[in-house]
Amino acid sequence: MVENFRLGFYATFLFLFFLGVVITTQLRDDDYGKILRDAFGVVSICVYVDFPPATYILPNLWVVALLFMEAYILCSVFRVWVVKEEEKVSSQGLLSTGEERGLGGLLST
């Protein structure tokens, strides 16, 4: 069950990125990569999510991916807690896993 939340996050993330590519290439007539090319010399793949109209749509849909990730983090920590209750891991292991997952979720927003 925990892995399903992670799969949901990855699938949603890929869908959002694909949607950003479609929106940017179909709805923009100008050279949207010119700003990055002038500044850095190359155009990164992030150009598809950094310019309007993608910036108006994708942040709202990112919340769905974020919910999958938070559910994955919560279930993963709960799974480690169950293992701790079965005395297969120490309290130190539970603490470090909780800190890693919690910080990962906090820093990903």
XYZ file of N, CA and C in Angstrom:
327
model
N 0.816 -1.187 0.000
C 0.000 0.000 0.000
C 0.866 1.259 0.000
N 1.946 1.233 0.741
C 2.816 2.404 0.818
C 3.400 2.720 -0.558
N 3.782 1.691 -1.283
C 4.391 1.902 -2.597
C 3.390 2.464 -3.594
N 2.103 2.220 -3.381
C 1.087 2.780 -4.272
C 1.041 4.300 -4.187
N 1.250 4.845 -2.991
C 1.295 6.299 -2.849
C 2.509 6.872 -3.573
N 3.628 6.177 -3.488
C 4.819 6.644 -4.199
C 4.593 6.571 -5.707
N 3.963 5.500 -6.177
C 3.637 5.386 -7.592
C 2.683 6.495 -8.013
N 1.714 6.801 -7.155
C 0.791 7.891 -7.453
C 1.510 9.225 -7.580
N 2.490 9.457 -6.709
C 3.266 10.693 -6.793
C 4.044 10.756 -8.101
N 4.754 9.681 -8.439
C 5.545 9.690 -9.671
C 4.663 9.832 -10.905
N 3.536 9.139 -10.927
C 2.630 9.227 -12.074
C 2.062 10.637 -12.205
N 1.680 11.229 -11.094
C 1.149 12.590 -11.127
C 2.222 13.583 -11.554
N 3.442 13.398 -11.052
C 4.543 14.281 -11.428
C 4.817 14.194 -12.932
N 4.863 12.986 -13.471
C 5.107 12.833 -14.907
C 3.968 13.419 -15.731
N 2.733 13.236 -15.271
C 1.595 13.820 -15.964
C 1.691 15.344 -15.961
N 2.048 15.928 -14.828
C 2.178 17.383 -14.749
C 3.267 17.889 -15.682
N 4.366 17.162 -15.731
C 5.452 17.594 -16.611
C 5.033 17.488 -18.072
N 4.368 16.383 -18.433
C 3.882 16.218 -19.804
C 2.877 17.311 -20.143
N 1.988 17.627 -19.220
C 1.018 18.693 -19.434
C 1.726 20.029 -19.628
N 2.780 20.279 -18.865
C 3.552 21.507 -19.026
C 4.194 21.608 -20.396
N 4.712 20.496 -20.895
C 5.311 20.484 -22.236
C 4.251 20.798 -23.283
N 3.098 20.157 -23.175
C 2.025 20.377 -24.148
C 1.536 21.820 -24.092
N 1.281 22.326 -22.906
C 0.772 23.690 -22.767
C 1.777 24.705 -23.300
N 3.029 24.550 -22.943
C 4.042 25.523 -23.354
C 4.275 25.492 -24.855
N 4.368 24.309 -25.430
C 4.650 24.236 -26.868
C 3.445 24.624 -27.718
N 2.250 24.366 -27.250
C 1.065 24.653 -28.058
C 0.535 26.071 -27.899
N 0.710 26.657 -26.741
C 0.069 27.949 -26.480
C 1.021 29.143 -26.494
N 2.310 28.894 -26.693
C 3.270 30.008 -26.768
C 3.806 30.117 -28.185
N 3.791 31.332 -28.703
C 4.284 31.557 -30.063
C 5.715 32.076 -30.085
N 6.157 32.658 -28.981
C 7.500 33.233 -28.952
C 8.548 32.175 -28.594
N 9.794 32.575 -28.620
C 10.895 31.685 -28.243
C 11.023 31.704 -26.723
N 10.317 30.799 -26.056
C 10.267 30.785 -24.598
C 11.595 30.371 -23.978
N 12.498 29.791 -24.733
C 13.798 29.399 -24.206
C 14.873 30.459 -24.356
N 14.528 31.577 -25.016
C 15.529 32.618 -25.279
C 16.106 33.198 -23.987
N 15.273 33.407 -22.988
C 15.753 33.998 -21.728
C 16.808 33.097 -21.089
N 16.530 31.797 -21.032
C 17.493 30.859 -20.439
C 18.734 30.709 -21.314
N 18.537 30.693 -22.624
C 19.680 30.553 -23.526
C 20.610 31.758 -23.422
N 20.042 32.957 -23.296
C 20.869 34.165 -23.162
C 21.597 34.193 -21.821
N 20.949 33.716 -20.771
C 21.550 33.780 -19.430
C 22.561 32.663 -19.193
N 22.225 31.436 -19.607
C 23.057 30.275 -19.258
C 23.697 29.584 -20.454
N 23.274 29.901 -21.655
C 23.846 29.285 -22.836
C 23.126 28.032 -23.289
N 22.302 27.466 -22.449
C 21.523 26.273 -22.795
C 20.106 26.435 -22.257
N 19.224 25.633 -22.785
C 17.844 25.628 -22.324
C 17.608 24.322 -21.583
N 17.257 24.416 -20.311
C 16.988 23.209 -19.525
C 15.553 22.753 -19.753
N 15.275 21.573 -19.279
C 13.953 20.994 -19.454
C 12.900 21.721 -18.607
N 13.352 22.488 -17.632
C 12.435 23.234 -16.758
C 11.732 24.372 -17.482
N 12.173 24.687 -18.697
C 11.553 25.773 -19.443
C 10.062 25.494 -19.678
N 9.676 24.230 -19.668
C 8.279 23.886 -19.925
C 7.358 24.138 -18.746
N 7.910 24.332 -17.569
C 7.064 24.598 -16.406
C 7.320 25.984 -15.817
N 8.237 26.750 -16.393
C 8.622 28.037 -15.820
C 7.966 29.247 -16.470
N 7.249 29.066 -17.548
C 6.686 30.200 -18.268
C 5.175 30.056 -18.416
N 4.466 31.212 -18.452
C 3.021 31.151 -18.660
C 2.712 30.528 -20.014
N 1.620 29.857 -20.160
C 0.487 29.644 -19.264
C 0.666 28.469 -18.293
N 1.782 27.750 -18.385
C 1.994 26.611 -17.482
C 2.077 27.063 -16.027
N 2.605 28.243 -15.790
C 2.722 28.720 -14.407
C 1.375 29.055 -13.788
N 0.341 29.185 -14.603
C -0.997 29.449 -14.080
C -1.746 28.172 -13.744
N -1.396 27.081 -14.397
C -2.164 25.835 -14.267
C -1.460 24.809 -13.389
N -0.180 24.589 -13.616
C 0.530 23.497 -12.956
C 0.662 23.626 -11.439
N 0.864 24.810 -10.869
C 0.953 24.871 -9.402
C -0.315 24.398 -8.696
N -1.462 24.635 -9.306
C -2.710 24.169 -8.711
C -2.817 22.647 -8.747
N -2.296 22.045 -9.797
C -2.337 20.587 -9.914
C -1.224 19.914 -9.113
N -0.179 20.676 -8.776
C 0.928 20.129 -7.983
C 0.443 19.654 -6.621
N -0.627 20.264 -6.134
C -1.174 19.890 -4.833
C -1.556 18.409 -4.816
N -2.055 17.890 -5.915
C -2.430 16.473 -5.988
C -1.192 15.597 -5.810
N -0.116 15.933 -6.504
C 1.130 15.171 -6.355
C 1.658 15.285 -4.935
N 1.537 16.457 -4.366
C 2.005 16.676 -3.002
C 1.220 15.832 -2.002
N -0.075 15.673 -2.216
C -0.882 14.837 -1.322
C -0.449 13.376 -1.390
N -0.142 12.886 -2.590
C 0.369 11.516 -2.716
C 1.687 11.360 -1.972
N 2.567 12.366 -2.093
C 3.860 12.265 -1.435
C 3.711 12.306 0.086
N 2.864 13.181 0.579
C 2.659 13.263 2.025
C 2.040 11.977 2.571
N 1.119 11.379 1.820
C 0.535 10.100 2.244
C 1.598 9.013 2.274
N 2.497 9.031 1.288
C 3.592 8.063 1.263
C 4.492 8.239 2.480
N 4.838 9.473 2.805
C 5.708 9.741 3.950
C 5.043 9.284 5.239
N 3.777 9.618 5.410
C 3.055 9.254 6.624
C 2.955 7.734 6.775
N 2.605 7.043 5.713
C 2.499 5.582 5.785
C 3.851 4.923 5.987
N 4.886 5.502 5.406
C 6.220 4.945 5.573
C 6.682 5.062 7.024
N 6.445 6.203 7.635
C 6.814 6.381 9.038
C 5.971 5.454 9.919
N 4.695 5.322 9.602
C 3.834 4.420 10.366
C 4.320 2.975 10.255
N 4.766 2.602 9.065
C 5.282 1.244 8.871
C 6.523 1.000 9.723
N 7.403 2.000 9.813
C 8.586 1.867 10.668
C 8.175 1.800 12.135
N 7.151 2.562 12.511
C 6.662 2.529 13.891
C 6.143 1.135 14.249
N 5.442 0.479 13.322
C 4.954 -0.880 13.562
C 6.123 -1.834 13.765
N 7.157 -1.696 12.962
C 8.349 -2.537 13.108
C 9.008 -2.283 14.463
N 8.982 -1.032 14.921
C 9.548 -0.708 16.232
C 8.733 -1.360 17.341
N 7.415 -1.350 17.206
C 6.554 -1.979 18.201
C 6.771 -3.495 18.255
N 7.159 -4.069 17.134
C 7.488 -5.498 17.096
C 8.901 -5.756 17.586
N 9.582 -4.708 18.012
C 10.944 -4.744 18.545
C 11.961 -5.297 17.548
N 11.769 -4.933 16.293
C 12.725 -5.317 15.260
C 13.679 -4.179 14.932
N 13.404 -2.992 15.464
C 14.275 -1.836 15.277
C 14.229 -1.012 16.560
N 15.303 -0.296 16.829
C 15.373 0.486 18.066
C 14.622 1.807 17.913
N 14.455 2.483 19.031
C 13.812 3.802 19.003
C 14.650 4.798 18.209
N 15.961 4.617 18.236
C 16.846 5.492 17.462
C 16.562 5.344 15.968
N 16.315 4.141 15.511
C 15.982 3.917 14.104
C 14.678 4.575 13.728
N 13.705 4.519 14.621
C 12.417 5.163 14.370
C 12.587 6.674 14.312
N 13.370 7.227 15.222
C 13.568 8.666 15.260
C 14.256 9.167 13.998
N 15.307 8.498 13.573
C 16.032 8.960 12.391
C 15.179 8.842 11.137
N 14.386 7.777 11.018
C 13.531 7.620 9.850
C 12.449 8.690 9.833
N 11.862 8.961 11.000
C 10.842 9.997 11.072
C 11.381 11.363 10.718
N 12.590 11.664 11.174
C 13.201 12.949 10.846
C 13.484 13.055 9.355
N 14.001 11.996 8.753
C 14.327 12.023 7.333
C 13.066 12.204 6.512
N 12.040 11.428 6.790
C 10.799 11.526 6.007
C 10.104 12.854 6.233
N 10.084 13.310 7.483
C 9.435 14.573 7.776
C 10.125 15.755 7.109
N 11.453 15.787 7.167
C 12.191 16.848 6.528
C 12.069 16.769 5.010
N 12.028 15.566 4.472
C 11.843 15.406 3.033
C 10.520 15.975 2.569
N 9.479 15.723 3.343
C 8.174 16.263 2.988
C 8.107 17.770 3.148
N 8.743 18.276 4.176
C 8.738 19.722 4.405
C 9.511 20.475 3.342
N 10.657 19.945 2.961
C 11.509 20.643 2.014
C 11.058 20.474 0.581
N 10.112 19.616 0.314
C 9.681 19.384 -1.059
C 8.534 20.281 -1.483
N 8.018 21.089 -0.576
C 6.875 21.929 -0.938
C 7.262 23.208 -1.603
